[in-house]
PDB file of C-alpha atoms in Angstrom:
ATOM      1  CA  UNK L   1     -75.162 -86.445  50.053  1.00 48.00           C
ATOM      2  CA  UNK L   2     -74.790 -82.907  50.479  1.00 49.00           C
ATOM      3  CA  UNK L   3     -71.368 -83.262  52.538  1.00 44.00           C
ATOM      4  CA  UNK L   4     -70.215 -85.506  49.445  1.00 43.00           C
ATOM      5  CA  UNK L   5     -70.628 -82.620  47.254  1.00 44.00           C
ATOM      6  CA  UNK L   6     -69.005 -80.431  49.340  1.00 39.00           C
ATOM      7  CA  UNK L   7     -65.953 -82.497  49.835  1.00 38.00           C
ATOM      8  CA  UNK L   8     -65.793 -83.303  45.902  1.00 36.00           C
ATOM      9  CA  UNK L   9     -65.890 -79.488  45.363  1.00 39.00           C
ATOM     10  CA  UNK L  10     -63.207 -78.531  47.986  1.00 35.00           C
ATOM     11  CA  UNK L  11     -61.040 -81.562  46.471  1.00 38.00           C
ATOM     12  CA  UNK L  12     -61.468 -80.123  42.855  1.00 40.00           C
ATOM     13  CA  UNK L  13     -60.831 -76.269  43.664  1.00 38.00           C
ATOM     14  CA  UNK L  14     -57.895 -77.532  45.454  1.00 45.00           C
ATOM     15  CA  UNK L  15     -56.750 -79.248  42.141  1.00 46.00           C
ATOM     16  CA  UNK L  16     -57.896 -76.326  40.472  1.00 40.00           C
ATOM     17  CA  UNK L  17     -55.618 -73.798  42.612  1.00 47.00           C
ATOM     18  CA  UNK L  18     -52.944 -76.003  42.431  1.00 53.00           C
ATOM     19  CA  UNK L  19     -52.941 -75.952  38.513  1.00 52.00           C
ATOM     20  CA  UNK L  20     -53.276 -71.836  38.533  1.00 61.00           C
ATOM     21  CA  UNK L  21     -50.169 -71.642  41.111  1.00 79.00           C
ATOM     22  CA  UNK L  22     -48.119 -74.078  38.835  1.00 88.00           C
ATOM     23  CA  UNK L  23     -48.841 -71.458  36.081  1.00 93.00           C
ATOM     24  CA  UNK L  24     -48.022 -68.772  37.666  1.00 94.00           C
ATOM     25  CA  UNK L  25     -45.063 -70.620  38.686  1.00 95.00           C
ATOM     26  CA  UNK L  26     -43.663 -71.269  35.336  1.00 95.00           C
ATOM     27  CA  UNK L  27     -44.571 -67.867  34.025  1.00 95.00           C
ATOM     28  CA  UNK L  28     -42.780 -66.412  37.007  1.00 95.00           C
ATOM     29  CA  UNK L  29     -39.913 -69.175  36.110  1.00 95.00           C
ATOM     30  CA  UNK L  30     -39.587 -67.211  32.310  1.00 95.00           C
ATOM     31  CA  UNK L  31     -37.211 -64.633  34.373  1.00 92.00           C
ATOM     32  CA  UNK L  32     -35.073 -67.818  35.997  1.00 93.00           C
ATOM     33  CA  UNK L  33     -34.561 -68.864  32.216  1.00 94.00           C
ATOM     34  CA  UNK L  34     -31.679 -66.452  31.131  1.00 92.00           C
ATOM     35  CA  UNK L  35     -29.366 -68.482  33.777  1.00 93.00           C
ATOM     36  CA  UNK L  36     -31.067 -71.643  34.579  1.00 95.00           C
ATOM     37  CA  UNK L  37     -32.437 -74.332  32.271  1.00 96.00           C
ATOM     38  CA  UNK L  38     -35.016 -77.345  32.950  1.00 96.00           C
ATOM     39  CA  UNK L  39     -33.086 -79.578  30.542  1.00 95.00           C
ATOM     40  CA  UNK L  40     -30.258 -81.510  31.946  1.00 94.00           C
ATOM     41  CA  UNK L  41     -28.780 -81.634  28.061  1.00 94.00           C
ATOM     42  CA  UNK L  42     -28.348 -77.712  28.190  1.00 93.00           C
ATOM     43  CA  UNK L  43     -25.182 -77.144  29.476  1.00 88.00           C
ATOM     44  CA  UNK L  44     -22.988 -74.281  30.097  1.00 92.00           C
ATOM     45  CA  UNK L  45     -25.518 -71.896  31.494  1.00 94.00           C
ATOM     46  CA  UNK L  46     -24.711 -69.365  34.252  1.00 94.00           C
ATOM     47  CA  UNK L  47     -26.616 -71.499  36.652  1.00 95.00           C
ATOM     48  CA  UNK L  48     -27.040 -75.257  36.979  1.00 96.00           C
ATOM     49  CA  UNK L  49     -30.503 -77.019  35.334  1.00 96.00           C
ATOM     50  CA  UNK L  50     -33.300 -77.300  37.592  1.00 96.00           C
ATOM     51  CA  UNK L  51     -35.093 -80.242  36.279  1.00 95.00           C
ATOM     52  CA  UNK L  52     -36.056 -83.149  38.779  1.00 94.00           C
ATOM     53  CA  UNK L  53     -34.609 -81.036  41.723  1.00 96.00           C
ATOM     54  CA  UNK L  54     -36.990 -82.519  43.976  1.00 96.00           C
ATOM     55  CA  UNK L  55     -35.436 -84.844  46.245  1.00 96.00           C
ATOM     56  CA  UNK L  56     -31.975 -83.978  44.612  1.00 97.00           C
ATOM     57  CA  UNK L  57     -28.768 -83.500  46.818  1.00 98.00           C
ATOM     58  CA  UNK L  58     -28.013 -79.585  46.609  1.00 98.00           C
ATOM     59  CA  UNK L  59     -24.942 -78.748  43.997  1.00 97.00           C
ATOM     60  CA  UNK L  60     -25.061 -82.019  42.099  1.00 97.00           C
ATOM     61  CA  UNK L  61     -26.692 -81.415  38.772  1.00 96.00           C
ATOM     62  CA  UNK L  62     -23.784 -82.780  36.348  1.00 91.00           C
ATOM     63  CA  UNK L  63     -21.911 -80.781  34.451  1.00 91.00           C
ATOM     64  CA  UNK L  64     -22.072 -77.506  36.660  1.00 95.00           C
ATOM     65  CA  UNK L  65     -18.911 -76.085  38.574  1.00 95.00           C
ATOM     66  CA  UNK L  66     -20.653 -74.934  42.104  1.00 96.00           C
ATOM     67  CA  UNK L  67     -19.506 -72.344  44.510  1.00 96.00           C
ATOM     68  CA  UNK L  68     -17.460 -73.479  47.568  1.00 96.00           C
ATOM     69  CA  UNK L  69     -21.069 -72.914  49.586  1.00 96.00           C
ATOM     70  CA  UNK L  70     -22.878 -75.478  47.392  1.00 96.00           C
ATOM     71  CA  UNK L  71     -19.857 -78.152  47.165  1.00 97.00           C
ATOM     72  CA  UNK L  72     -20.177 -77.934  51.317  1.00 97.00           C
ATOM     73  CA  UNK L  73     -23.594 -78.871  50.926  1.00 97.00           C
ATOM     74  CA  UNK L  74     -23.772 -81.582  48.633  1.00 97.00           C
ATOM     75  CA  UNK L  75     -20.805 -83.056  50.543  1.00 98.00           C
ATOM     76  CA  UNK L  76     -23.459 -83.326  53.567  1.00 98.00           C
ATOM     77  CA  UNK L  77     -25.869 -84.296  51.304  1.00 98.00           C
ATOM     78  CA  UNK L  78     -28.194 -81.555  51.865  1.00 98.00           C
ATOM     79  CA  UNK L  79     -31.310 -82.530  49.803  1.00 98.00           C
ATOM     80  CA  UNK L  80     -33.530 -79.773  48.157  1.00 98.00           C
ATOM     81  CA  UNK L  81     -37.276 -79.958  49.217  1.00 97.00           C
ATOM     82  CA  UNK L  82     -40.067 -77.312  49.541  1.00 96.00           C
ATOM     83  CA  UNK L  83     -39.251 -76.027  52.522  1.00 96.00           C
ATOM     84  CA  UNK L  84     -35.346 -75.635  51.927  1.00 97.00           C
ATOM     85  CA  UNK L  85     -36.278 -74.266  48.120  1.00 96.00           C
ATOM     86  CA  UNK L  86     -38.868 -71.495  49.236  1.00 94.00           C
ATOM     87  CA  UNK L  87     -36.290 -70.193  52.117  1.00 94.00           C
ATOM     88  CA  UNK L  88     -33.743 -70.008  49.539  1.00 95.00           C
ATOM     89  CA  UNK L  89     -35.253 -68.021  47.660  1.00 94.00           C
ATOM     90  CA  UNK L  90     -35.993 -65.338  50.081  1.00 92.00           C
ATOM     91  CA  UNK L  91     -32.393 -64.649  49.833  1.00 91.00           C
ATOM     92  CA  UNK L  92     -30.176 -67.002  48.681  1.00 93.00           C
ATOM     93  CA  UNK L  93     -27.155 -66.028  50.567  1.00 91.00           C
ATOM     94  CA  UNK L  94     -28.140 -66.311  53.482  1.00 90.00           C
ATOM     95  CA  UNK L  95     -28.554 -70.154  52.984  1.00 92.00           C
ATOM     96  CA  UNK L  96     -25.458 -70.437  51.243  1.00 93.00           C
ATOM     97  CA  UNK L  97     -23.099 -67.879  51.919  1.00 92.00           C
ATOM     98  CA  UNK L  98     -20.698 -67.230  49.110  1.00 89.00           C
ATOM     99  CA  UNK L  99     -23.078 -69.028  46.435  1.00 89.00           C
ATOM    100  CA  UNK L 100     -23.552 -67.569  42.892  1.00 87.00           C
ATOM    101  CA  UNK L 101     -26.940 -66.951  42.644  1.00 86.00           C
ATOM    102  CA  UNK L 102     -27.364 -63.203  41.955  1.00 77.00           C
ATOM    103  CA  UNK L 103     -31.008 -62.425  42.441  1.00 69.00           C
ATOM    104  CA  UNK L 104     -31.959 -60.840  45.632  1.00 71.00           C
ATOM    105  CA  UNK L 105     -34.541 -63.317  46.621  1.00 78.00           C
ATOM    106  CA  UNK L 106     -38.158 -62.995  45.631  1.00 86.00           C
ATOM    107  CA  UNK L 107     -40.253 -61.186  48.622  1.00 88.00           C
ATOM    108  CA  UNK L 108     -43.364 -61.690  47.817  1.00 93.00           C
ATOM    109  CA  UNK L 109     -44.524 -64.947  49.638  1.00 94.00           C
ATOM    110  CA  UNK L 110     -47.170 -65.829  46.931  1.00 94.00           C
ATOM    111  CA  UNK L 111     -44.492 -65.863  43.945  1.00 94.00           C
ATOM    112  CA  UNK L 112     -42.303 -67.654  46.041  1.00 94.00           C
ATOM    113  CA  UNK L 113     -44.908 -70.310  46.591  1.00 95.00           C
ATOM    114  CA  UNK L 114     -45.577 -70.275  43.512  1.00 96.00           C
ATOM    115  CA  UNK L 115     -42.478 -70.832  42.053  1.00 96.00           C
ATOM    116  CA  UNK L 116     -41.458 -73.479  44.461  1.00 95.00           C
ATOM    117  CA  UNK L 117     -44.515 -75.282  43.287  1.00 95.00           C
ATOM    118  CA  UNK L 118     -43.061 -75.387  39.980  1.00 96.00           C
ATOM    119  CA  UNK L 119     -39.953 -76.744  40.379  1.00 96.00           C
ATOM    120  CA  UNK L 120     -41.110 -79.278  42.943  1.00 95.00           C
ATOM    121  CA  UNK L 121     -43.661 -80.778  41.145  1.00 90.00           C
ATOM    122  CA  UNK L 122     -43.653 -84.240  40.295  1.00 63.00           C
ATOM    123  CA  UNK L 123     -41.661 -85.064  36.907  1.00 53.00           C
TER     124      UNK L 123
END
């Protein structure tokens, strides 16, 4: 009974730190806001909207005109994940040389993670 416990406990921390990194992740998303949107409707930003990128091919959100970088990808249907999103955000030229994005990259791993979480979570 003991070992139930423990498992039910380890389960619901893990739910628990997985809620607290979302958080952080869309507090740390507040800075992504002034060029990227999570509403498909909201067009004309300086960066394409994020919403339901999970799973999406990269450079095909409608209504966005894409570097020459991201057109490249989305023609080999390059599809955005966790791993691909976190390592683009270390520095996003490096994945896509000649893309848009003008943030460095964020460096620290935990933010990253964090923010990943975010926009990869289930909508």
């Amino acid at each position: 009974m003991r070992y139930a416990s423990a498992i039910v406990a380890l389960v619901l921390s893990g739910g628990l730190a997985m809620a607290q990194d979302l958080g952080r992740g869309e507090a740390l998303f507040e800075a992504c806001k002034s060029c990227h949107s999570l509403d498909p409707a909201k067009q004309g930003m300086a960066g394409p909207h994020l919403a339901g990128l999970k799973g999406r091919v990269v450079g095909a959100a409608e209504g966005f005109d894409y570097s020459p970088a991201f057109k490249a990808a989305r023609a080999k249907r390059v599809i955005w994940d966790e791993t691909r999103l976190n390592a683009y955000l270390v520095d996003p030229d490096a994945m896509f040389k000649g893309g848009w994005m003008s943030p460095q990259g964020l460096d620290d791993e935990a933010d990253r993670a964090a923010v990943t979480a975010f926009l990869m979570r289930g909508r």
